[in-house]
Coordinates of C-alpha atoms in Angstrom, one line a residue:
M45 CA 93.2 74.0 125.4
Q46 CA 95.1 75.7 122.6
N47 CA 96.5 79.1 123.0
V48 CA 96.2 82.0 120.6
R49 CA 99.5 83.7 119.9
V50 CA 100.2 87.3 118.9
G51 CA 102.4 87.8 115.8
I52 CA 103.8 91.1 114.6
G53 CA 104.3 91.7 110.9
V54 CA 106.4 94.8 109.9
F55 CA 106.2 96.7 106.7
V56 CA 109.8 98.1 106.4
I57 CA 109.2 100.9 104.0
R58 CA 111.6 102.7 101.6
D59 CA 110.9 104.5 98.4
G60 CA 107.4 103.2 97.9
R61 CA 108.4 99.6 98.5
F62 CA 108.7 97.3 101.5
L63 CA 111.0 94.4 102.5
M64 CA 109.8 90.8 102.2
G65 CA 111.5 87.5 102.7
R66 CA 110.7 83.9 102.1
R67 CA 109.9 82.0 105.3
R68 CA 111.9 79.0 106.4
G69 CA 111.7 76.5 109.2
A70 CA 108.6 77.7 111.1
H71 CA 105.1 77.4 109.9
G72 CA 104.5 78.9 106.5
A73 CA 107.8 77.7 105.2
G74 CA 108.3 78.7 101.5
S75 CA 105.8 81.5 101.6
W76 CA 106.6 85.2 101.5
S77 CA 106.0 87.8 104.2
V78 CA 107.4 90.9 105.8
P79 CA 109.8 90.6 108.8
G80 CA 108.2 89.9 112.1
G81 CA 107.8 87.5 115.1
H82 CA 106.1 86.9 118.4
L83 CA 105.0 89.5 120.9
E84 CA 106.9 88.8 124.1
F85 CA 105.5 89.5 127.6
G86 CA 105.7 93.2 128.5
E87 CA 106.6 94.4 125.0
S88 CA 104.8 97.1 123.1
F89 CA 103.9 96.5 119.4
E90 CA 106.6 99.1 118.5
Q91 CA 109.3 97.4 120.6
V92 CA 108.7 93.9 119.1
A93 CA 108.5 95.4 115.6
A94 CA 111.9 97.2 116.0
R95 CA 113.5 94.1 117.7
E96 CA 112.3 91.6 115.1
V97 CA 113.4 93.8 112.1
A98 CA 116.8 94.2 113.7
E99 CA 117.2 90.5 114.5
E100 CA 116.1 89.3 111.1
T101 CA 117.6 92.0 108.8
G102 CA 120.0 94.2 110.7
L103 CA 118.0 97.2 109.7
A104 CA 116.7 100.0 112.0
V105 CA 113.1 101.3 111.5
V106 CA 111.8 104.7 112.6
G107 CA 108.3 106.1 112.8
L108 CA 106.7 102.8 113.8
R109 CA 102.9 102.9 113.6
F110 CA 99.9 100.6 113.6
G111 CA 98.7 99.4 110.2
G112 CA 96.0 96.8 110.9
V113 CA 95.2 93.4 112.5
T114 CA 94.1 90.0 111.1
N115 CA 92.7 86.9 112.7
D116 CA 94.7 84.0 111.2
V117 CA 93.8 80.3 111.8
F118 CA 96.3 77.8 110.4
A119 CA 93.9 74.8 110.3
D120 CA 96.4 72.4 108.9
E121 CA 99.0 73.3 111.5
D122 CA 96.5 73.6 114.4
R123 CA 97.7 77.1 115.2
H124 CA 95.8 80.4 115.7
Y125 CA 97.4 83.8 115.6
V126 CA 96.2 87.4 115.9
T127 CA 98.6 89.3 113.6
V128 CA 99.3 93.0 114.3
W129 CA 100.6 94.7 111.3
M130 CA 103.0 97.6 111.9
L131 CA 104.6 100.0 109.5
G132 CA 108.0 101.7 109.8
D133 CA 110.3 103.7 107.6
C134 CA 113.9 102.6 106.8
P135 CA 115.8 105.5 105.3
A136 CA 119.2 103.7 105.1
G137 CA 121.0 100.4 105.1
E138 CA 120.8 97.2 103.2
P139 CA 119.1 94.1 104.6
E140 CA 121.2 91.1 105.7
V141 CA 119.9 87.6 106.3
R142 CA 120.7 87.4 110.0
E143 CA 118.4 84.4 110.8
P144 CA 118.7 82.1 107.8
D145 CA 116.8 79.4 109.6
K146 CA 113.7 81.7 109.7
F147 CA 113.8 84.2 106.8
V148 CA 115.7 84.1 103.5
D149 CA 115.7 85.5 99.9
Q150 CA 114.9 89.1 101.0
G151 CA 114.0 91.8 98.6
W152 CA 112.1 95.1 98.2
F153 CA 108.6 94.7 96.7
G154 CA 105.5 96.8 95.9
F155 CA 101.9 95.8 95.9
D156 CA 102.0 95.5 92.1
G157 CA 104.6 92.8 92.2
L158 CA 104.1 90.6 95.3
P159 CA 106.1 87.4 95.4
Q160 CA 104.2 84.1 95.6
P161 CA 103.1 82.2 97.5
L162 CA 102.1 84.6 100.2
F163 CA 102.0 83.7 103.9
L164 CA 98.4 83.1 105.1
P165 CA 98.2 86.3 107.2
W166 CA 99.0 88.2 104.0
V167 CA 96.1 86.6 102.2
Q168 CA 93.9 87.8 105.1
L169 CA 95.4 91.3 105.1
L170 CA 94.8 91.7 101.4
R171 CA 91.1 91.1 102.1
S172 CA 90.9 93.3 105.2
P173 CA 89.6 96.9 105.5
F174 CA 93.1 98.0 106.5
I175 CA 94.8 97.3 103.2
D176 CA 93.8 100.5 101.4
D177 CA 95.3 102.6 104.2
I178 CA 98.5 100.5 104.3
R179 CA 98.9 100.8 100.5
R180 CA 98.6 104.6 100.8
Q181 CA 101.2 104.8 103.5
V182 CA 103.6 102.6 101.6
A183 CA 103.2 104.8 98.5
G184 CA 104.0 107.8 100.6

């Protein structure tokens, strides 16, 4: 029996844009997404969001809040994730690539200039009912 994993994707927001990086190593290699990772036993969504952003980028996020959820089946990789999308503000600091085996080529993007290709959960998110509210929150 396969297990469904819980992934957390974090919109690190500053000045109407958010941080994205190109994935490396794990599934979705070469595609772009926001920082994130796996929910660990006993963690809240806010805790994993803050932890993963710090581990991957060295940045601190504040005001963490729920943004949406997607149901993501990676048929070719025989994986299934429920992705919880979180949003957090990042008023200061510049991102560093702290886990180059997982996340590289970081940059600040807006919805009008998303890098390609996008990670599968992003494709799902862009079709979801949550995207309009997320766009509004990013825009400020």
